[in-house]
Amino acid sequence: MKRILALTGLLFAFGAAAEDQTLNVYNWSEYMPDAVLEQFTAETGIEVNYSTYDSNEVMYAKLKTLQGAGGDAGYDIVVPSNYYISKMRSEGLLLELDHAKLSGLENLDPKLMDRGFDPGNRYSLPYLWGTTGLGVNRMLLPGQGIGAWADLWNPAFGNSVLLLDDMREVMGLGLIAAGYSVNETDPQRIREAYHKLKALMPNVRLFDAESPKVKLLEGEVRLGMIWNGEVYMANQEEAGILEYIYPKEGVMLWIDNLAIPKGAPHADAAHRFIDFLLRPEIAKQITEEIGYASPNLKAIELLPLEVRNNPTVYPGEAQMQQVHLQEDIGEALQIYERYWQQLKVN
Ligand code: SPD
């Protein structure tokens, strides 16, 4: 009997250990350097299965399907934007974080903590934040004065504009152009935004959110809306081709957050991973490589001055005066979705 118990114990220990040796990360594309994942595996022995998405909507739909199927959540780490954290949290899709397993929380910028989308950071911690502004290929448009979202409608840019393949970004653009909030919920105003966007379509060559910088660098498009880190990364490869511009109507701003889905198969490993990402030197490495802003104040201190003071990465005070923070719009999401589908089929 004793031997059977010992054997069961051994099998259990082996099972638990094996379970903790894997981590399934589902993150935005181009959002984490390979070296960071390799270092995590080298230090912990935990193998990372890494897959990517290019919109909150795709990530959410996948998770909903997996969780609805009754099995486990499939993923251990997801990185929703602030407005999806509140949605997923209220729908019970996220696991409460065990703060006792995480160190370095005090290094996170208080301005990005304890926000309305997750009071007390019970379900999420900020990973990176950034802006959506204008990207211009300066080889194709040298000296062209571009400083406003409204410039995208210029008839001179027929069939040469890039839009992000991201509903909130594009609907936000339409709403700004119509003079409304990017979080507008009034159906009539959303409809006006849609019509603004429809009028832009003759200039739109393509939608892309996987690697929009490539489309700009290759000259498939000449300008468009883009995430700040994309331009930073392009300039790391070859400086001076792409320019990131803060449009005068204001950039859109978002905060992407680390979270563990409810039913995550490896919740312990997920906590170890978040703990690892909270290390200032790791957070610094991420921002230095991909050019999105770290919320880790200790990491910012470690950044070379040319990164810390790079306005593409960290907007200046004047630029921060005019930002449009994307927020949860509740039921209005369905109205956005309807117009978004219509826009893309036309
Ligand atoms: N390739 C990484 C892009 C990160 C975008 N973050 C959030 C966008 C919110 N609409």
Short mmCIF file of C-alpha atoms and ligand atoms in Angstrom, two decimals:
data_model
loop_
_atom_site.label_atom_id
_atom_site.label_comp_id
_atom_site.label_asym_id
_atom_site.label_seq_id
_atom_site.Cartn_x
_atom_site.Cartn_y
_atom_site.Cartn_z
CA MET A 1 0.00 0.00 0.00
CA LYS A 2 2.80 2.31 1.00
CA ARG A 3 4.51 1.58 -2.32
CA ILE A 4 1.33 2.37 -4.26
CA LEU A 5 0.96 5.68 -2.44
CA ALA A 6 4.58 6.56 -3.07
CA LEU A 7 4.16 5.72 -6.74
CA THR A 8 0.98 7.82 -6.98
CA GLY A 9 2.85 10.66 -5.28
CA LEU A 10 5.69 10.33 -7.72
CA LEU A 11 3.35 10.33 -10.71
CA PHE A 12 1.53 13.33 -9.30
CA ALA A 13 4.79 15.18 -8.74
CA PHE A 14 5.91 14.29 -12.25
CA GLY A 15 2.55 15.37 -13.69
CA ALA A 16 2.63 18.70 -11.86
CA ALA A 17 6.22 19.32 -12.90
CA ALA A 18 5.47 18.51 -16.54
CA GLU A 19 2.47 20.80 -16.42
CA ASP A 20 4.60 23.67 -15.19
CA GLN A 21 7.18 23.16 -17.92
CA THR A 22 5.03 24.72 -20.62
CA LEU A 23 3.56 28.15 -21.12
CA ASN A 24 1.14 29.15 -23.86
CA VAL A 25 1.49 32.84 -24.66
CA TYR A 26 -0.95 34.58 -27.01
CA ASN A 27 0.31 38.07 -27.79
CA TRP A 28 0.09 40.79 -30.42
CA SER A 29 2.37 40.30 -33.42
CA GLU A 30 5.79 42.01 -33.21
CA TYR A 31 5.31 42.60 -29.51
CA MET A 32 8.00 40.58 -27.74
CA PRO A 33 11.63 39.95 -28.70
CA ASP A 34 12.57 36.28 -29.21
CA ALA A 35 15.56 36.81 -26.90
CA VAL A 36 13.21 37.52 -23.99
CA LEU A 37 11.38 34.23 -24.51
CA GLU A 38 14.67 32.36 -24.88
CA GLN A 39 16.04 33.83 -21.67
CA PHE A 40 12.87 32.87 -19.79
CA THR A 41 13.17 29.26 -20.99
CA ALA A 42 16.89 29.13 -20.25
CA GLU A 43 16.32 30.32 -16.69
CA THR A 44 13.22 28.34 -15.83
CA GLY A 45 13.19 25.33 -18.15
CA ILE A 46 9.65 26.34 -19.14
CA GLU A 47 9.08 25.97 -22.88
CA VAL A 48 7.02 28.78 -24.39
CA ASN A 49 4.44 28.07 -27.09
CA TYR A 50 4.11 31.51 -28.57
CA SER A 51 1.35 32.55 -30.96
CA THR A 52 0.18 35.93 -32.13
CA TYR A 53 -2.94 37.91 -33.04
CA ASP A 54 -3.37 41.29 -34.63
CA SER A 55 -6.49 42.60 -32.97
CA ASN A 56 -8.25 42.43 -29.62
CA GLU A 57 -11.31 41.12 -31.41
CA VAL A 58 -9.44 38.08 -32.80
CA MET A 59 -7.92 37.27 -29.40
CA TYR A 60 -11.27 37.67 -27.64
CA ALA A 61 -13.16 35.50 -30.14
CA LYS A 62 -10.55 32.74 -29.86
CA LEU A 63 -10.63 32.75 -26.09
CA LYS A 64 -14.43 32.82 -25.99
CA THR A 65 -14.58 29.79 -28.28
CA LEU A 66 -12.03 27.85 -26.24
CA GLN A 67 -13.59 28.71 -22.91
CA GLY A 68 -17.09 28.09 -24.25
CA ALA A 69 -16.03 24.64 -25.46
CA GLY A 70 -15.76 23.61 -21.83
CA GLY A 71 -12.11 22.62 -21.88
CA ASP A 72 -9.28 24.72 -20.52
CA ALA A 73 -8.57 28.20 -21.84
CA GLY A 74 -5.77 27.00 -24.12
CA TYR A 75 -3.67 30.03 -23.31
CA ASP A 76 -1.86 31.06 -20.14
CA ILE A 77 -1.06 34.65 -21.04
CA VAL A 78 -3.00 37.12 -23.17
CA VAL A 79 -2.33 40.82 -23.70
CA PRO A 80 -5.62 42.71 -24.14
CA SER A 81 -5.80 46.46 -24.49
CA ASN A 82 -7.29 48.40 -21.58
CA TYR A 83 -10.78 48.55 -23.10
CA TYR A 84 -10.82 44.77 -23.54
CA ILE A 85 -9.59 44.13 -20.00
CA SER A 86 -12.74 45.73 -18.61
CA LYS A 87 -14.92 43.76 -21.01
CA MET A 88 -13.20 40.42 -20.35
CA ARG A 89 -13.04 41.01 -16.62
CA SER A 90 -16.75 41.76 -16.38
CA GLU A 91 -17.54 38.69 -18.50
CA GLY A 92 -15.53 36.51 -16.08
CA LEU A 93 -12.91 35.54 -18.65
CA LEU A 94 -9.87 36.47 -16.57
CA LEU A 95 -8.20 34.85 -13.59
CA GLU A 96 -7.46 36.97 -10.57
CA LEU A 97 -3.72 37.58 -10.31
CA ASP A 98 -1.87 36.45 -7.21
CA HIS A 99 0.14 39.59 -6.42
CA ALA A 100 2.12 37.66 -3.79
CA LYS A 101 3.78 35.76 -6.63
CA LEU A 102 4.90 38.95 -8.38
CA SER A 103 7.75 41.25 -7.48
CA GLY A 104 8.54 44.76 -8.64
CA LEU A 105 4.95 45.99 -8.83
CA GLU A 106 6.12 49.15 -7.07
CA ASN A 107 8.22 49.99 -10.14
CA LEU A 108 5.16 50.38 -12.34
CA ASP A 109 4.11 53.93 -13.12
CA PRO A 110 1.27 54.85 -10.70
CA LYS A 111 -0.37 56.77 -13.55
CA LEU A 112 -0.91 53.46 -15.34
CA MET A 113 -2.01 51.49 -12.29
CA ASP A 114 -5.37 51.15 -10.58
CA ARG A 115 -7.23 52.53 -13.57
CA GLY A 116 -10.97 52.28 -14.06
CA PHE A 117 -10.62 49.32 -16.43
CA ASP A 118 -9.13 47.20 -13.63
CA PRO A 119 -9.32 48.77 -10.16
CA GLY A 120 -6.53 47.47 -7.94
CA ASN A 121 -4.99 45.65 -10.92
CA ARG A 122 -6.70 42.52 -9.73
CA TYR A 123 -6.73 40.98 -13.22
CA SER A 124 -4.05 42.70 -15.22
CA LEU A 125 -0.79 44.59 -15.18
CA PRO A 126 0.39 47.06 -17.80
CA TYR A 127 2.84 45.55 -20.30
CA LEU A 128 3.38 48.36 -22.81
CA TRP A 129 1.49 51.44 -23.86
CA GLY A 130 1.56 53.37 -27.06
CA THR A 131 -0.05 55.63 -29.59
CA THR A 132 -1.63 55.46 -33.00
CA GLY A 133 -0.51 58.28 -35.25
CA LEU A 134 0.46 58.98 -38.85
CA GLY A 135 3.25 57.13 -40.63
CA VAL A 136 4.80 58.58 -43.77
CA ASN A 137 7.30 57.09 -46.20
CA ARG A 138 9.61 60.09 -46.69
CA MET A 139 11.28 58.59 -49.78
CA LEU A 140 7.91 58.67 -51.53
CA LEU A 141 6.57 61.88 -50.03
CA PRO A 142 9.65 64.06 -49.46
CA GLY A 143 8.87 67.46 -48.01
CA GLN A 144 5.12 66.90 -48.22
CA GLY A 145 3.42 68.79 -45.39
CA ILE A 146 1.46 66.18 -43.47
CA GLY A 147 0.34 67.02 -39.97
CA ALA A 148 -3.30 66.08 -39.59
CA TRP A 149 -5.53 63.05 -39.80
CA ALA A 150 -7.53 65.12 -42.28
CA ASP A 151 -4.58 64.88 -44.69
CA LEU A 152 -5.43 61.24 -45.33
CA TRP A 153 -8.50 62.46 -47.24
CA ASN A 154 -6.36 64.52 -49.64
CA PRO A 155 -7.28 63.44 -53.20
CA ALA A 156 -3.56 63.50 -54.04
CA PHE A 157 -3.24 60.28 -52.02
CA GLY A 158 -5.58 58.13 -54.09
CA ASN A 159 -5.09 54.41 -53.47
CA SER A 160 -1.98 54.99 -51.36
CA VAL A 161 -3.18 55.07 -47.76
CA LEU A 162 -2.75 52.33 -45.15
CA LEU A 163 -5.32 51.78 -42.43
CA LEU A 164 -4.72 49.48 -39.49
CA ASP A 165 -6.81 46.34 -39.67
CA ASP A 166 -8.19 47.20 -36.26
CA MET A 167 -11.79 48.19 -35.72
CA ARG A 168 -11.35 50.60 -32.80
CA GLU A 169 -8.46 52.38 -34.51
CA VAL A 170 -10.30 52.90 -37.78
CA MET A 171 -13.64 53.78 -36.22
CA GLY A 172 -11.70 56.11 -33.90
CA LEU A 173 -10.22 57.80 -36.95
CA GLY A 174 -13.70 58.31 -38.42
CA LEU A 175 -14.99 59.67 -35.13
CA ILE A 176 -12.09 62.12 -34.79
CA ALA A 177 -12.64 63.24 -38.37
CA ALA A 178 -16.33 63.82 -37.58
CA GLY A 179 -15.36 65.80 -34.47
CA TYR A 180 -16.42 63.22 -31.87
CA SER A 181 -14.84 61.16 -29.10
CA VAL A 182 -13.12 57.90 -30.07
CA ASN A 183 -15.39 56.30 -27.46
CA GLU A 184 -18.62 57.68 -28.90
CA THR A 185 -21.68 55.54 -28.24
CA ASP A 186 -24.38 57.63 -29.93
CA PRO A 187 -25.58 55.63 -32.99
CA GLN A 188 -26.16 58.72 -35.11
CA ARG A 189 -22.63 60.01 -34.51
CA ILE A 190 -21.13 56.58 -35.16
CA ARG A 191 -23.00 56.55 -38.45
CA GLU A 192 -21.50 59.96 -39.33
CA ALA A 193 -18.05 58.56 -38.58
CA TYR A 194 -18.75 55.66 -40.89
CA HIS A 195 -19.67 58.04 -43.69
CA LYS A 196 -16.43 59.95 -43.16
CA LEU A 197 -14.56 56.69 -43.50
CA LYS A 198 -16.52 55.71 -46.59
CA ALA A 199 -15.38 58.94 -48.19
CA LEU A 200 -11.80 57.98 -47.36
CA MET A 201 -11.98 54.59 -49.06
CA PRO A 202 -10.84 55.76 -52.54
CA ASN A 203 -7.54 56.64 -50.89
CA VAL A 204 -7.26 53.38 -48.93
CA ARG A 205 -5.09 50.78 -50.58
CA LEU A 206 -5.03 48.23 -47.78
CA PHE A 207 -5.72 47.32 -44.17
CA ASP A 208 -2.94 45.69 -42.18
CA ALA A 209 -2.22 45.20 -38.50
CA GLU A 210 0.31 42.37 -38.59
CA SER A 211 3.28 44.34 -39.79
CA PRO A 212 2.10 47.66 -41.25
CA LYS A 213 5.63 49.06 -41.38
CA VAL A 214 6.52 46.60 -44.15
CA LYS A 215 3.77 47.94 -46.42
CA LEU A 216 5.06 51.47 -45.89
CA LEU A 217 8.74 50.55 -46.26
CA GLU A 218 8.10 48.60 -49.44
CA GLY A 219 6.19 51.54 -50.87
CA GLU A 220 2.95 49.63 -51.32
CA VAL A 221 1.39 52.57 -49.51
CA ARG A 222 2.80 56.07 -49.05
CA LEU A 223 1.25 57.05 -45.73
CA GLY A 224 -1.30 55.91 -43.23
CA MET A 225 -2.25 55.24 -39.67
CA ILE A 226 0.28 53.26 -37.69
CA TRP A 227 1.35 52.21 -34.20
CA ASN A 228 4.37 54.13 -32.90
CA GLY A 229 6.53 51.02 -32.28
CA GLU A 230 6.22 50.01 -35.93
CA VAL A 231 7.93 53.22 -37.03
CA TYR A 232 10.56 52.87 -34.29
CA MET A 233 11.37 49.31 -35.45
CA ALA A 234 11.54 50.41 -39.09
CA ASN A 235 14.00 53.14 -38.12
CA GLN A 236 16.12 50.65 -36.21
CA GLU A 237 16.50 48.69 -39.45
CA GLU A 238 17.04 51.69 -41.70
CA ALA A 239 16.78 55.18 -40.33
CA GLY A 240 15.07 58.02 -42.13
CA ILE A 241 12.59 56.23 -44.39
CA LEU A 242 9.57 56.31 -42.12
CA GLU A 243 8.47 59.28 -40.08
CA TYR A 244 6.02 59.13 -37.18
CA ILE A 245 3.79 62.18 -36.96
CA TYR A 246 1.51 63.30 -34.15
CA PRO A 247 -1.55 64.61 -36.00
CA LYS A 248 -2.85 67.95 -34.82
CA GLU A 249 -6.24 66.44 -33.90
CA GLY A 250 -4.40 64.18 -31.42
CA VAL A 251 -3.14 60.59 -31.39
CA MET A 252 -5.07 57.64 -30.05
CA LEU A 253 -3.64 56.12 -26.88
CA TRP A 254 -3.94 52.61 -25.47
CA ILE A 255 -2.46 50.47 -22.73
CA ASP A 256 -1.86 46.76 -23.38
CA ASN A 257 -1.92 44.52 -20.33
CA LEU A 258 -0.69 41.11 -19.20
CA ALA A 259 -3.53 38.88 -18.05
CA ILE A 260 -4.18 35.20 -17.35
CA PRO A 261 -7.36 33.72 -18.80
CA LYS A 262 -9.65 31.86 -16.44
CA GLY A 263 -8.98 28.15 -16.96
CA ALA A 264 -5.36 28.74 -18.00
CA PRO A 265 -3.66 25.32 -18.00
CA HIS A 266 -0.41 26.66 -16.52
CA ALA A 267 -1.36 29.50 -14.20
CA ASP A 268 1.75 29.07 -12.05
CA ALA A 269 4.07 29.33 -15.03
CA ALA A 270 2.05 32.36 -16.17
CA HIS A 271 2.75 34.11 -12.87
CA ARG A 272 6.45 33.28 -13.22
CA PHE A 273 6.41 34.78 -16.70
CA ILE A 274 4.74 38.00 -15.57
CA ASP A 275 7.22 38.18 -12.70
CA PHE A 276 10.05 37.82 -15.23
CA LEU A 277 8.63 40.56 -17.47
CA LEU A 278 8.41 42.87 -14.46
CA ARG A 279 12.18 42.84 -14.06
CA PRO A 280 13.49 46.28 -15.02
CA GLU A 281 16.25 44.90 -17.26
CA ILE A 282 13.79 42.70 -19.17
CA ALA A 283 11.24 45.51 -19.55
CA LYS A 284 14.06 47.79 -20.73
CA GLN A 285 15.17 45.21 -23.31
CA ILE A 286 11.63 44.98 -24.69
CA THR A 287 11.16 48.73 -25.12
CA GLU A 288 14.65 49.14 -26.55
CA GLU A 289 13.95 46.54 -29.20
CA ILE A 290 10.35 47.21 -30.21
CA GLY A 291 9.86 50.87 -29.35
CA TYR A 292 6.64 50.83 -27.34
CA ALA A 293 6.63 52.63 -24.00
CA SER A 294 7.35 50.62 -20.87
CA PRO A 295 5.25 51.39 -17.79
CA ASN A 296 8.21 50.27 -15.63
CA LEU A 297 9.86 53.40 -14.18
CA LYS A 298 13.02 51.49 -13.23
CA ALA A 299 13.28 50.17 -16.80
CA ILE A 300 12.93 53.69 -18.20
CA GLU A 301 15.93 54.74 -16.07
CA LEU A 302 17.96 51.97 -17.72
CA LEU A 303 17.04 52.98 -21.27
CA PRO A 304 19.64 54.79 -23.37
CA LEU A 305 18.83 58.50 -23.59
CA GLU A 306 18.14 58.28 -27.29
CA VAL A 307 15.32 55.83 -26.61
CA ARG A 308 13.97 57.51 -23.49
CA ASN A 309 13.89 60.87 -25.26
CA ASN A 310 12.68 59.51 -28.57
CA PRO A 311 9.26 61.15 -29.16
CA THR A 312 8.16 58.21 -31.29
CA VAL A 313 8.42 56.02 -28.16
CA TYR A 314 7.49 58.45 -25.38
CA PRO A 315 5.29 61.37 -26.47
CA GLY A 316 6.34 64.77 -25.13
CA GLU A 317 4.21 66.81 -22.74
CA ALA A 318 2.59 68.86 -25.50
CA GLN A 319 1.67 65.70 -27.40
CA MET A 320 0.23 64.15 -24.24
CA GLN A 321 -2.07 67.15 -23.90
CA GLN A 322 -3.97 65.92 -26.89
CA VAL A 323 -4.52 62.20 -26.70
CA HIS A 324 -7.65 60.17 -27.21
CA LEU A 325 -7.62 57.26 -24.75
CA GLN A 326 -9.56 54.31 -26.15
CA GLU A 327 -12.04 53.02 -23.58
CA ASP A 328 -14.66 50.32 -23.21
CA ILE A 329 -17.77 51.34 -25.16
CA GLY A 330 -20.03 48.56 -23.89
CA GLU A 331 -22.97 47.63 -26.11
CA ALA A 332 -21.97 50.20 -28.75
CA LEU A 333 -19.27 47.75 -29.82
CA GLN A 334 -21.89 45.96 -31.89
CA ILE A 335 -22.71 49.15 -33.79
CA TYR A 336 -19.01 49.70 -34.47
CA GLU A 337 -18.73 46.10 -35.67
CA ARG A 338 -21.61 46.49 -38.10
CA TYR A 339 -20.13 49.61 -39.73
CA TRP A 340 -16.64 48.10 -39.68
CA GLN A 341 -17.85 45.09 -41.67
CA GLN A 342 -19.70 47.33 -44.12
CA LEU A 343 -16.63 49.49 -44.61
CA LYS A 344 -14.42 46.54 -45.40
CA VAL A 345 -16.74 44.87 -47.90
CA ASN A 346 -17.36 48.04 -49.88
N1 SPD B 1 2.12 45.01 -33.06
C1 SPD B 1 1.74 45.40 -31.74
C2 SPD B 1 0.59 46.35 -31.74
C3 SPD B 1 0.08 46.71 -30.42
C4 SPD B 1 -1.18 47.43 -30.51
N2 SPD B 1 -1.76 47.64 -29.31
C5 SPD B 1 -3.10 48.00 -29.10
C6 SPD B 1 -3.91 48.65 -30.09
C7 SPD B 1 -5.21 49.08 -29.55
N3 SPD B 1 -6.20 49.40 -30.49
#
